[in-house]
Amino acid sequence: MRLPSLLRRQSPTPTRRRRRSTGLRTALAAVLAAVPATLLLSVSGAAVEPAGLDDPAKKEIAMRLVSSAENSSLDWRAQFDYIEDIGDGRGYTAGIIGFCSGTHDMLELVEYYTAQEPDNPLAPYLPALRAVDGSDSHEGLDPGFTDAWVRAAQTPEFQAAQEHERDRVYFDPSVSRAKRDGLRELGQFAYYDAIVMHGASGFAAIRADARRHARTPADGGDETRYLHAFLDARVKEMKKEPAHEDTSRVDTAQRVFLNKGNLRLNTPLTWHVYGDRFHIERDPAPSVRD
């Protein structure tokens, strides 16, 4: 009997598609259960909820930051129709967050999409996706699956399905966990970026390591000190695999913001990933591309 895949993705190329490493997606709900946001006091003394990374403008920044590392581009919306086998043992990698045919999240995406739109180009490939889940096999997918993905990606329905699954599996749980830990937008982003690369169990290991060295703000600790500990643990986790040896998405991006005291992830933002320079001058409108 084929075991469920525990792998996440990592591109062997230096400038394209850095994928996450081993992680148990099935443990995500338990590890990162949705929780109420941390409450702050306003000037008037009333309890108010901070905007957080799920504010539309901040979320757009988060998507661009991740895309700079995953795709060497700020235009994450250009990735809906992306699909290729990058030779990492995870089968096809595709879409805005790198759904993989070998790691179950692509299967869940196509199942969700088909429940919404039964007559879609990918629906005929569901039996094959179930059969190859947990492997790098293309059996039953070639030669037509990649063309079907590109056709589907031209539709607003499949684009919406990709965003739905990205949020359900990765963004919403990680932001909720960060809010429970008392972290503001930069810390929320650090959690999200970690789970994108390392998966649920990898993220849990990084967080556990960080908490051995510093307390979260929710536990009475200093936010900056805890985030340095988290980024230290993240770098340590990345260096366990040769494909993760370049840690610039931490060292010359997140660590730069942290050293500047930019815990709210306020613009303008300038950072470097894999030697490339990126800049966001002002909070973007979520529906506008640069």
PDB file of C-alpha atoms in Angstrom:
ATOM      1  CA  MET A   1       0.000   0.000   0.000  1.00  0.00           C
ATOM      2  CA  ARG A   2       1.354   3.398  -0.976  1.00  0.00           C
ATOM      3  CA  LEU A   3       2.040   5.647   2.016  1.00  0.00           C
ATOM      4  CA  PRO A   4       0.824   9.263   1.943  1.00  0.00           C
ATOM      5  CA  SER A   5       3.546  11.596   0.800  1.00  0.00           C
ATOM      6  CA  LEU A   6       5.388  13.559   3.475  1.00  0.00           C
ATOM      7  CA  LEU A   7       7.469  15.532   0.990  1.00  0.00           C
ATOM      8  CA  ARG A   8       7.405  19.228   0.236  1.00  0.00           C
ATOM      9  CA  ARG A   9       9.101  20.865  -2.690  1.00  0.00           C
ATOM     10  CA  GLN A  10      12.480  22.376  -3.407  1.00  0.00           C
ATOM     11  CA  SER A  11      13.728  23.405  -6.836  1.00  0.00           C
ATOM     12  CA  PRO A  12      17.229  22.373  -7.810  1.00  0.00           C
ATOM     13  CA  THR A  13      17.627  25.557  -9.877  1.00  0.00           C
ATOM     14  CA  PRO A  14      19.070  28.733  -8.285  1.00  0.00           C
ATOM     15  CA  THR A  15      16.451  31.200  -9.521  1.00  0.00           C
ATOM     16  CA  ARG A  16      13.158  29.386  -9.957  1.00  0.00           C
ATOM     17  CA  ARG A  17      10.674  27.548  -7.764  1.00  0.00           C
ATOM     18  CA  ARG A  18      12.302  26.930  -4.378  1.00  0.00           C
ATOM     19  CA  ARG A  19       9.979  24.366  -2.848  1.00  0.00           C
ATOM     20  CA  ARG A  20       9.319  23.336   0.690  1.00  0.00           C
ATOM     21  CA  SER A  21      10.864  20.312   2.347  1.00  0.00           C
ATOM     22  CA  THR A  22       9.380  17.419   4.301  1.00  0.00           C
ATOM     23  CA  GLY A  23       6.091  18.267   6.037  1.00  0.00           C
ATOM     24  CA  LEU A  24       2.901  16.504   7.174  1.00  0.00           C
ATOM     25  CA  ARG A  25       0.050  18.372   5.540  1.00  0.00           C
ATOM     26  CA  THR A  26      -2.431  16.191   7.369  1.00  0.00           C
ATOM     27  CA  ALA A  27      -1.113  17.528  10.675  1.00  0.00           C
ATOM     28  CA  LEU A  28      -1.707  21.126   9.656  1.00  0.00           C
ATOM     29  CA  ALA A  29      -5.088  21.573  11.252  1.00  0.00           C
ATOM     30  CA  ALA A  30      -3.889  20.247  14.588  1.00  0.00           C
ATOM     31  CA  VAL A  31      -0.586  22.113  14.556  1.00  0.00           C
ATOM     32  CA  LEU A  32      -1.945  25.438  13.336  1.00  0.00           C
ATOM     33  CA  ALA A  33      -5.531  25.535  14.621  1.00  0.00           C
ATOM     34  CA  ALA A  34      -7.365  28.753  13.907  1.00  0.00           C
ATOM     35  CA  VAL A  35      -7.468  30.977  16.960  1.00  0.00           C
ATOM     36  CA  PRO A  36      -8.672  34.466  17.897  1.00  0.00           C
ATOM     37  CA  ALA A  37      -6.358  37.319  16.972  1.00  0.00           C
ATOM     38  CA  THR A  38      -4.310  39.070  19.626  1.00  0.00           C
ATOM     39  CA  LEU A  39      -6.102  42.166  20.935  1.00  0.00           C
ATOM     40  CA  LEU A  40      -4.401  45.530  21.322  1.00  0.00           C
ATOM     41  CA  LEU A  41      -5.568  48.648  23.114  1.00  0.00           C
ATOM     42  CA  SER A  42      -6.398  51.741  21.109  1.00  0.00           C
ATOM     43  CA  VAL A  43      -5.701  55.296  22.281  1.00  0.00           C
ATOM     44  CA  SER A  44      -9.225  55.460  23.689  1.00  0.00           C
ATOM     45  CA  GLY A  45      -8.606  52.297  25.699  1.00  0.00           C
ATOM     46  CA  ALA A  46     -11.036  50.137  23.732  1.00  0.00           C
ATOM     47  CA  ALA A  47      -9.893  46.696  22.653  1.00  0.00           C
ATOM     48  CA  VAL A  48      -9.372  46.529  18.904  1.00  0.00           C
ATOM     49  CA  GLU A  49      -8.067  43.808  16.620  1.00  0.00           C
ATOM     50  CA  PRO A  50      -4.953  44.694  14.585  1.00  0.00           C
ATOM     51  CA  ALA A  51      -5.288  44.522  10.826  1.00  0.00           C
ATOM     52  CA  GLY A  52      -2.730  41.754  10.544  1.00  0.00           C
ATOM     53  CA  LEU A  53      -1.299  40.106   7.453  1.00  0.00           C
ATOM     54  CA  ASP A  54      -4.822  39.219   6.356  1.00  0.00           C
ATOM     55  CA  ASP A  55      -5.545  42.889   5.681  1.00  0.00           C
ATOM     56  CA  PRO A  56      -5.874  43.010   1.859  1.00  0.00           C
ATOM     57  CA  ALA A  57      -2.917  45.341   1.297  1.00  0.00           C
ATOM     58  CA  LYS A  58      -0.663  43.449   3.711  1.00  0.00           C
ATOM     59  CA  LYS A  59      -1.688  40.127   2.205  1.00  0.00           C
ATOM     60  CA  GLU A  60      -0.779  41.413  -1.241  1.00  0.00           C
ATOM     61  CA  ILE A  61       2.666  42.345   0.110  1.00  0.00           C
ATOM     62  CA  ALA A  62       3.019  38.840   1.553  1.00  0.00           C
ATOM     63  CA  MET A  63       2.136  37.249  -1.789  1.00  0.00           C
ATOM     64  CA  ARG A  64       4.736  39.393  -3.554  1.00  0.00           C
ATOM     65  CA  LEU A  65       7.421  38.651  -0.970  1.00  0.00           C
ATOM     66  CA  VAL A  66       6.915  34.898  -1.329  1.00  0.00           C
ATOM     67  CA  SER A  67       6.784  35.150  -5.120  1.00  0.00           C
ATOM     68  CA  SER A  68      10.114  36.971  -5.159  1.00  0.00           C
ATOM     69  CA  ALA A  69      11.677  33.841  -3.643  1.00  0.00           C
ATOM     70  CA  GLU A  70       9.527  31.192  -5.306  1.00  0.00           C
ATOM     71  CA  ASN A  71       9.344  32.712  -8.788  1.00  0.00           C
ATOM     72  CA  SER A  72      11.981  35.490  -8.944  1.00  0.00           C
ATOM     73  CA  SER A  73       9.115  37.881  -9.660  1.00  0.00           C
ATOM     74  CA  LEU A  74       6.656  40.027  -7.730  1.00  0.00           C
ATOM     75  CA  ASP A  75       3.869  39.077 -10.148  1.00  0.00           C
ATOM     76  CA  TRP A  76       2.410  36.088  -8.310  1.00  0.00           C
ATOM     77  CA  ARG A  77      -0.744  36.229 -10.450  1.00  0.00           C
ATOM     78  CA  ALA A  78       1.301  35.249 -13.484  1.00  0.00           C
ATOM     79  CA  GLN A  79       1.783  31.801 -11.931  1.00  0.00           C
ATOM     80  CA  PHE A  80      -1.758  30.375 -12.168  1.00  0.00           C
ATOM     81  CA  ASP A  81      -0.886  28.504 -15.385  1.00  0.00           C
ATOM     82  CA  TYR A  82       2.641  27.498 -14.361  1.00  0.00           C
ATOM     83  CA  ILE A  83       3.255  23.742 -14.456  1.00  0.00           C
ATOM     84  CA  GLU A  84       6.383  21.613 -14.850  1.00  0.00           C
ATOM     85  CA  ASP A  85       8.210  18.676 -13.341  1.00  0.00           C
ATOM     86  CA  ILE A  86      11.270  20.255 -11.752  1.00  0.00           C
ATOM     87  CA  GLY A  87      12.884  16.896 -11.031  1.00  0.00           C
ATOM     88  CA  ASP A  88      12.540  17.016  -7.248  1.00  0.00           C
ATOM     89  CA  GLY A  89      10.660  13.745  -6.825  1.00  0.00           C
ATOM     90  CA  ARG A  90       7.286  15.423  -6.282  1.00  0.00           C
ATOM     91  CA  GLY A  91       5.872  14.977  -9.783  1.00  0.00           C
ATOM     92  CA  TYR A  92       4.326  18.038 -11.379  1.00  0.00           C
ATOM     93  CA  THR A  93       4.654  21.379  -9.579  1.00  0.00           C
ATOM     94  CA  ALA A  94       2.063  23.945 -10.557  1.00  0.00           C
ATOM     95  CA  GLY A  95       0.153  27.089  -9.771  1.00  0.00           C
ATOM     96  CA  ILE A  96       0.563  30.029  -7.443  1.00  0.00           C
ATOM     97  CA  ILE A  97       1.887  28.092  -4.446  1.00  0.00           C
ATOM     98  CA  GLY A  98       3.473  25.110  -6.159  1.00  0.00           C
ATOM     99  CA  PHE A  99       0.788  22.456  -5.761  1.00  0.00           C
ATOM    100  CA  CYS A 100       2.347  19.039  -6.465  1.00  0.00           C
ATOM    101  CA  SER A 101       0.928  15.883  -7.980  1.00  0.00           C
ATOM    102  CA  GLY A 102       3.021  13.815  -5.579  1.00  0.00           C
ATOM    103  CA  THR A 103       2.191  15.615  -2.327  1.00  0.00           C
ATOM    104  CA  HIS A 104      -1.624  15.512  -2.140  1.00  0.00           C
ATOM    105  CA  ASP A 105      -2.288  19.255  -2.283  1.00  0.00           C
ATOM    106  CA  MET A 106      -2.732  19.215  -6.066  1.00  0.00           C
ATOM    107  CA  LEU A 107      -5.223  16.374  -5.726  1.00  0.00           C
ATOM    108  CA  GLU A 108      -7.181  18.294  -3.094  1.00  0.00           C
ATOM    109  CA  LEU A 109      -7.143  21.384  -5.298  1.00  0.00           C
ATOM    110  CA  VAL A 110      -8.532  19.553  -8.332  1.00  0.00           C
ATOM    111  CA  GLU A 111     -11.133  17.795  -6.163  1.00  0.00           C
ATOM    112  CA  TYR A 112     -12.268  21.150  -4.751  1.00  0.00           C
ATOM    113  CA  TYR A 113     -12.309  22.756  -8.208  1.00  0.00           C
ATOM    114  CA  THR A 114     -14.313  19.881  -9.650  1.00  0.00           C
ATOM    115  CA  ALA A 115     -16.858  20.112  -6.822  1.00  0.00           C
ATOM    116  CA  GLN A 116     -17.364  23.749  -7.824  1.00  0.00           C
ATOM    117  CA  GLU A 117     -17.111  23.221 -11.600  1.00  0.00           C
ATOM    118  CA  PRO A 118     -17.782  19.572 -12.523  1.00  0.00           C
ATOM    119  CA  ASP A 119     -17.281  20.085 -16.260  1.00  0.00           C
ATOM    120  CA  ASN A 120     -13.677  21.298 -16.223  1.00  0.00           C
ATOM    121  CA  PRO A 121     -10.547  20.261 -18.175  1.00  0.00           C
ATOM    122  CA  LEU A 122      -8.882  18.659 -15.137  1.00  0.00           C
ATOM    123  CA  ALA A 123     -11.783  16.522 -13.907  1.00  0.00           C
ATOM    124  CA  PRO A 124     -10.944  13.556 -16.195  1.00  0.00           C
ATOM    125  CA  TYR A 125      -7.509  13.335 -14.553  1.00  0.00           C
ATOM    126  CA  LEU A 126      -8.759  12.831 -11.009  1.00  0.00           C
ATOM    127  CA  PRO A 127      -8.333   9.023 -11.097  1.00  0.00           C
ATOM    128  CA  ALA A 128      -4.754   9.440 -12.303  1.00  0.00           C
ATOM    129  CA  LEU A 129      -4.010  12.086  -9.647  1.00  0.00           C
ATOM    130  CA  ARG A 130      -5.267   9.729  -6.951  1.00  0.00           C
ATOM    131  CA  ALA A 131      -3.113   6.923  -8.357  1.00  0.00           C
ATOM    132  CA  VAL A 132       0.139   8.939  -8.491  1.00  0.00           C
ATOM    133  CA  ASP A 133      -0.368  10.743  -5.158  1.00  0.00           C
ATOM    134  CA  GLY A 134       2.717  10.084  -3.054  1.00  0.00           C
ATOM    135  CA  SER A 135       5.010   9.484  -6.017  1.00  0.00           C
ATOM    136  CA  ASP A 136       6.717  11.318  -8.862  1.00  0.00           C
ATOM    137  CA  SER A 137       4.900   9.281 -11.515  1.00  0.00           C
ATOM    138  CA  HIS A 138       3.176  10.882 -14.512  1.00  0.00           C
ATOM    139  CA  GLU A 139       1.222   7.722 -15.321  1.00  0.00           C
ATOM    140  CA  GLY A 140      -2.226   8.625 -16.572  1.00  0.00           C
ATOM    141  CA  LEU A 141      -1.344  12.337 -16.634  1.00  0.00           C
ATOM    142  CA  ASP A 142       0.775  12.514 -19.767  1.00  0.00           C
ATOM    143  CA  PRO A 143       0.498  13.744 -22.384  1.00  0.00           C
ATOM    144  CA  GLY A 144      -2.583  15.934 -21.825  1.00  0.00           C
ATOM    145  CA  PHE A 145      -2.536  17.019 -18.178  1.00  0.00           C
ATOM    146  CA  THR A 146      -0.236  20.027 -18.544  1.00  0.00           C
ATOM    147  CA  ASP A 147      -2.309  21.442 -21.413  1.00  0.00           C
ATOM    148  CA  ALA A 148      -5.484  20.885 -19.389  1.00  0.00           C
ATOM    149  CA  TRP A 149      -3.938  22.760 -16.438  1.00  0.00           C
ATOM    150  CA  VAL A 150      -3.057  25.730 -18.651  1.00  0.00           C
ATOM    151  CA  ARG A 151      -6.576  25.810 -20.118  1.00  0.00           C
ATOM    152  CA  ALA A 152      -8.179  25.647 -16.696  1.00  0.00           C
ATOM    153  CA  ALA A 153      -5.879  28.394 -15.394  1.00  0.00           C
ATOM    154  CA  GLN A 154      -7.320  30.844 -17.882  1.00  0.00           C
ATOM    155  CA  THR A 155     -10.671  30.697 -16.085  1.00  0.00           C
ATOM    156  CA  PRO A 156     -11.564  32.806 -13.045  1.00  0.00           C
ATOM    157  CA  GLU A 157     -13.066  29.709 -11.410  1.00  0.00           C
ATOM    158  CA  PHE A 158      -9.776  27.799 -11.335  1.00  0.00           C
ATOM    159  CA  GLN A 159      -7.850  30.877 -10.279  1.00  0.00           C
ATOM    160  CA  ALA A 160     -10.278  31.292  -7.384  1.00  0.00           C
ATOM    161  CA  ALA A 161      -9.874  27.614  -6.495  1.00  0.00           C
ATOM    162  CA  GLN A 162      -6.092  27.991  -6.328  1.00  0.00           C
ATOM    163  CA  GLU A 163      -6.391  30.990  -4.025  1.00  0.00           C
ATOM    164  CA  HIS A 164      -8.934  29.172  -1.867  1.00  0.00           C
ATOM    165  CA  GLU A 165      -6.636  26.194  -1.333  1.00  0.00           C
ATOM    166  CA  ARG A 166      -3.574  28.383  -0.782  1.00  0.00           C
ATOM    167  CA  ASP A 167      -5.426  30.204   1.974  1.00  0.00           C
ATOM    168  CA  ARG A 168      -7.059  27.142   3.503  1.00  0.00           C
ATOM    169  CA  VAL A 169      -3.916  25.029   3.674  1.00  0.00           C
ATOM    170  CA  TYR A 170      -1.133  27.562   4.153  1.00  0.00           C
ATOM    171  CA  PHE A 171      -1.976  31.227   4.666  1.00  0.00           C
ATOM    172  CA  ASP A 172      -4.902  31.234   7.100  1.00  0.00           C
ATOM    173  CA  PRO A 173      -3.538  28.611   9.528  1.00  0.00           C
ATOM    174  CA  SER A 174      -0.057  30.154   9.709  1.00  0.00           C
ATOM    175  CA  VAL A 175      -1.368  33.686  10.243  1.00  0.00           C
ATOM    176  CA  SER A 176      -3.754  32.444  12.921  1.00  0.00           C
ATOM    177  CA  ARG A 177      -0.924  30.643  14.712  1.00  0.00           C
ATOM    178  CA  ALA A 178       1.236  33.781  14.568  1.00  0.00           C
ATOM    179  CA  LYS A 179      -1.555  35.924  15.987  1.00  0.00           C
ATOM    180  CA  ARG A 180      -1.987  33.476  18.829  1.00  0.00           C
ATOM    181  CA  ASP A 181       1.727  33.848  19.534  1.00  0.00           C
ATOM    182  CA  GLY A 182       1.266  37.619  19.722  1.00  0.00           C
ATOM    183  CA  LEU A 183       3.172  38.427  16.528  1.00  0.00           C
ATOM    184  CA  ARG A 184       2.527  41.365  14.266  1.00  0.00           C
ATOM    185  CA  GLU A 185       2.672  41.375  10.477  1.00  0.00           C
ATOM    186  CA  LEU A 186       6.381  40.587  10.051  1.00  0.00           C
ATOM    187  CA  GLY A 187       6.128  37.609  12.370  1.00  0.00           C
ATOM    188  CA  GLN A 188       2.949  36.476  10.653  1.00  0.00           C
ATOM    189  CA  PHE A 189       4.787  36.607   7.359  1.00  0.00           C
ATOM    190  CA  ALA A 190       7.774  34.711   8.779  1.00  0.00           C
ATOM    191  CA  TYR A 191       5.403  31.899   9.774  1.00  0.00           C
ATOM    192  CA  TYR A 192       3.698  31.871   6.377  1.00  0.00           C
ATOM    193  CA  ASP A 193       6.947  31.816   4.424  1.00  0.00           C
ATOM    194  CA  ALA A 194       8.223  28.995   6.611  1.00  0.00           C
ATOM    195  CA  ILE A 195       5.215  26.768   6.002  1.00  0.00           C
ATOM    196  CA  VAL A 196       5.324  27.482   2.265  1.00  0.00           C
ATOM    197  CA  MET A 197       8.840  26.050   2.124  1.00  0.00           C
ATOM    198  CA  HIS A 198       8.919  23.485   4.934  1.00  0.00           C
ATOM    199  CA  GLY A 199       5.360  22.231   5.279  1.00  0.00           C
ATOM    200  CA  ALA A 200       3.468  21.755   8.525  1.00  0.00           C
ATOM    201  CA  SER A 201       5.862  19.502  10.408  1.00  0.00           C
ATOM    202  CA  GLY A 202       8.900  21.477   9.281  1.00  0.00           C
ATOM    203  CA  PHE A 203       7.262  24.675  10.494  1.00  0.00           C
ATOM    204  CA  ALA A 204       6.359  23.031  13.813  1.00  0.00           C
ATOM    205  CA  ALA A 205       9.993  21.981  14.295  1.00  0.00           C
ATOM    206  CA  ILE A 206      11.235  25.503  13.572  1.00  0.00           C
ATOM    207  CA  ARG A 207       8.756  27.051  16.010  1.00  0.00           C
ATOM    208  CA  ALA A 208       9.611  24.520  18.717  1.00  0.00           C
ATOM    209  CA  ASP A 209      13.328  25.244  18.288  1.00  0.00           C
ATOM    210  CA  ALA A 210      12.705  29.001  18.507  1.00  0.00           C
ATOM    211  CA  ARG A 211      10.659  28.604  21.685  1.00  0.00           C
ATOM    212  CA  ARG A 212      13.526  26.745  23.327  1.00  0.00           C
ATOM    213  CA  HIS A 213      15.595  29.935  22.951  1.00  0.00           C
ATOM    214  CA  ALA A 214      13.031  32.717  23.418  1.00  0.00           C
ATOM    215  CA  ARG A 215       9.477  33.220  24.622  1.00  0.00           C
ATOM    216  CA  THR A 216       6.746  34.354  22.273  1.00  0.00           C
ATOM    217  CA  PRO A 217       5.114  37.715  23.014  1.00  0.00           C
ATOM    218  CA  ALA A 218       1.991  35.824  24.084  1.00  0.00           C
ATOM    219  CA  ASP A 219       4.138  34.085  26.719  1.00  0.00           C
ATOM    220  CA  GLY A 220       5.580  37.376  27.912  1.00  0.00           C
ATOM    221  CA  GLY A 221       8.650  37.487  25.692  1.00  0.00           C
ATOM    222  CA  ASP A 222      10.120  40.237  23.539  1.00  0.00           C
ATOM    223  CA  GLU A 223       8.818  40.094  19.963  1.00  0.00           C
ATOM    224  CA  THR A 224      12.100  41.061  18.295  1.00  0.00           C
ATOM    225  CA  ARG A 225      14.127  38.586  20.324  1.00  0.00           C
ATOM    226  CA  TYR A 226      11.680  35.786  19.573  1.00  0.00           C
ATOM    227  CA  LEU A 227      11.669  36.536  15.835  1.00  0.00           C
ATOM    228  CA  HIS A 228      15.470  36.449  15.741  1.00  0.00           C
ATOM    229  CA  ALA A 229      15.277  33.046  17.414  1.00  0.00           C
ATOM    230  CA  PHE A 230      12.657  31.912  14.891  1.00  0.00           C
ATOM    231  CA  LEU A 231      14.733  33.069  11.919  1.00  0.00           C
ATOM    232  CA  ASP A 232      17.828  31.395  13.419  1.00  0.00           C
ATOM    233  CA  ALA A 233      15.873  28.152  13.669  1.00  0.00           C
ATOM    234  CA  ARG A 234      14.576  28.632  10.121  1.00  0.00           C
ATOM    235  CA  VAL A 235      18.092  29.013   8.739  1.00  0.00           C
ATOM    236  CA  LYS A 236      19.190  25.903  10.641  1.00  0.00           C
ATOM    237  CA  GLU A 237      16.309  23.943   9.118  1.00  0.00           C
ATOM    238  CA  MET A 238      17.065  25.217   5.618  1.00  0.00           C
ATOM    239  CA  LYS A 239      20.695  24.148   5.828  1.00  0.00           C
ATOM    240  CA  LYS A 240      19.727  20.542   6.491  1.00  0.00           C
ATOM    241  CA  GLU A 241      19.244  20.115   2.739  1.00  0.00           C
ATOM    242  CA  PRO A 242      21.778  21.118   0.064  1.00  0.00           C
ATOM    243  CA  ALA A 243      19.007  22.669  -2.031  1.00  0.00           C
ATOM    244  CA  HIS A 244      18.263  25.106   0.813  1.00  0.00           C
ATOM    245  CA  GLU A 245      21.822  26.312   1.330  1.00  0.00           C
ATOM    246  CA  ASP A 246      20.997  29.787  -0.001  1.00  0.00           C
ATOM    247  CA  THR A 247      19.213  31.399   2.947  1.00  0.00           C
ATOM    248  CA  SER A 248      18.881  34.865   1.425  1.00  0.00           C
ATOM    249  CA  ARG A 249      15.077  34.845   1.682  1.00  0.00           C
ATOM    250  CA  VAL A 250      15.747  35.033   5.434  1.00  0.00           C
ATOM    251  CA  ASP A 251      19.118  36.799   5.682  1.00  0.00           C
ATOM    252  CA  THR A 252      18.632  39.594   3.143  1.00  0.00           C
ATOM    253  CA  ALA A 253      14.873  39.909   3.354  1.00  0.00           C
ATOM    254  CA  GLN A 254      13.081  39.050   6.619  1.00  0.00           C
ATOM    255  CA  ARG A 255      16.143  39.684   8.801  1.00  0.00           C
ATOM    256  CA  VAL A 256      16.616  43.080   7.146  1.00  0.00           C
ATOM    257  CA  PHE A 257      13.070  44.109   8.040  1.00  0.00           C
ATOM    258  CA  LEU A 258      13.545  42.825  11.580  1.00  0.00           C
ATOM    259  CA  ASN A 259      16.843  44.654  12.101  1.00  0.00           C
ATOM    260  CA  LYS A 260      15.134  47.864  11.010  1.00  0.00           C
ATOM    261  CA  GLY A 261      12.401  47.311  13.603  1.00  0.00           C
ATOM    262  CA  ASN A 262       9.749  47.029  10.888  1.00  0.00           C
ATOM    263  CA  LEU A 263       7.483  44.641  12.802  1.00  0.00           C
ATOM    264  CA  ARG A 264       4.399  45.927  10.973  1.00  0.00           C
ATOM    265  CA  LEU A 265       5.894  45.208   7.541  1.00  0.00           C
ATOM    266  CA  ASN A 266       5.319  48.812   6.511  1.00  0.00           C
ATOM    267  CA  THR A 267       6.302  50.088   3.072  1.00  0.00           C
ATOM    268  CA  PRO A 268       8.587  51.054   1.466  1.00  0.00           C
ATOM    269  CA  LEU A 269      10.302  47.669   1.502  1.00  0.00           C
ATOM    270  CA  THR A 270      13.578  46.775  -0.206  1.00  0.00           C
ATOM    271  CA  TRP A 271      15.120  43.315  -0.059  1.00  0.00           C
ATOM    272  CA  HIS A 272      17.285  40.864  -1.979  1.00  0.00           C
ATOM    273  CA  VAL A 273      16.631  37.196  -2.712  1.00  0.00           C
ATOM    274  CA  TYR A 274      19.182  34.973  -4.497  1.00  0.00           C
ATOM    275  CA  GLY A 275      21.045  38.136  -5.499  1.00  0.00           C
ATOM    276  CA  ASP A 276      18.033  39.863  -7.063  1.00  0.00           C
ATOM    277  CA  ARG A 277      16.824  43.217  -5.721  1.00  0.00           C
ATOM    278  CA  PHE A 278      13.120  43.804  -5.096  1.00  0.00           C
ATOM    279  CA  HIS A 279      11.239  46.875  -3.943  1.00  0.00           C
ATOM    280  CA  ILE A 280       7.679  47.776  -2.963  1.00  0.00           C
ATOM    281  CA  GLU A 281       7.303  51.530  -2.663  1.00  0.00           C
ATOM    282  CA  ARG A 282       3.845  51.713  -1.100  1.00  0.00           C
ATOM    283  CA  ASP A 283       1.021  49.489   0.070  1.00  0.00           C
ATOM    284  CA  PRO A 284      -0.348  48.004  -3.159  1.00  0.00           C
ATOM    285  CA  ALA A 285      -3.940  47.773  -4.231  1.00  0.00           C
ATOM    286  CA  PRO A 286      -4.646  44.015  -4.219  1.00  0.00           C
ATOM    287  CA  SER A 287      -6.227  44.055  -7.674  1.00  0.00           C
ATOM    288  CA  VAL A 288      -3.438  45.994  -9.401  1.00  0.00           C
ATOM    289  CA  ARG A 289      -0.305  44.478 -10.896  1.00  0.00           C
ATOM    290  CA  ASP A 290       2.982  46.392 -11.109  1.00  0.00           C
TER     291      ASP A 290
END
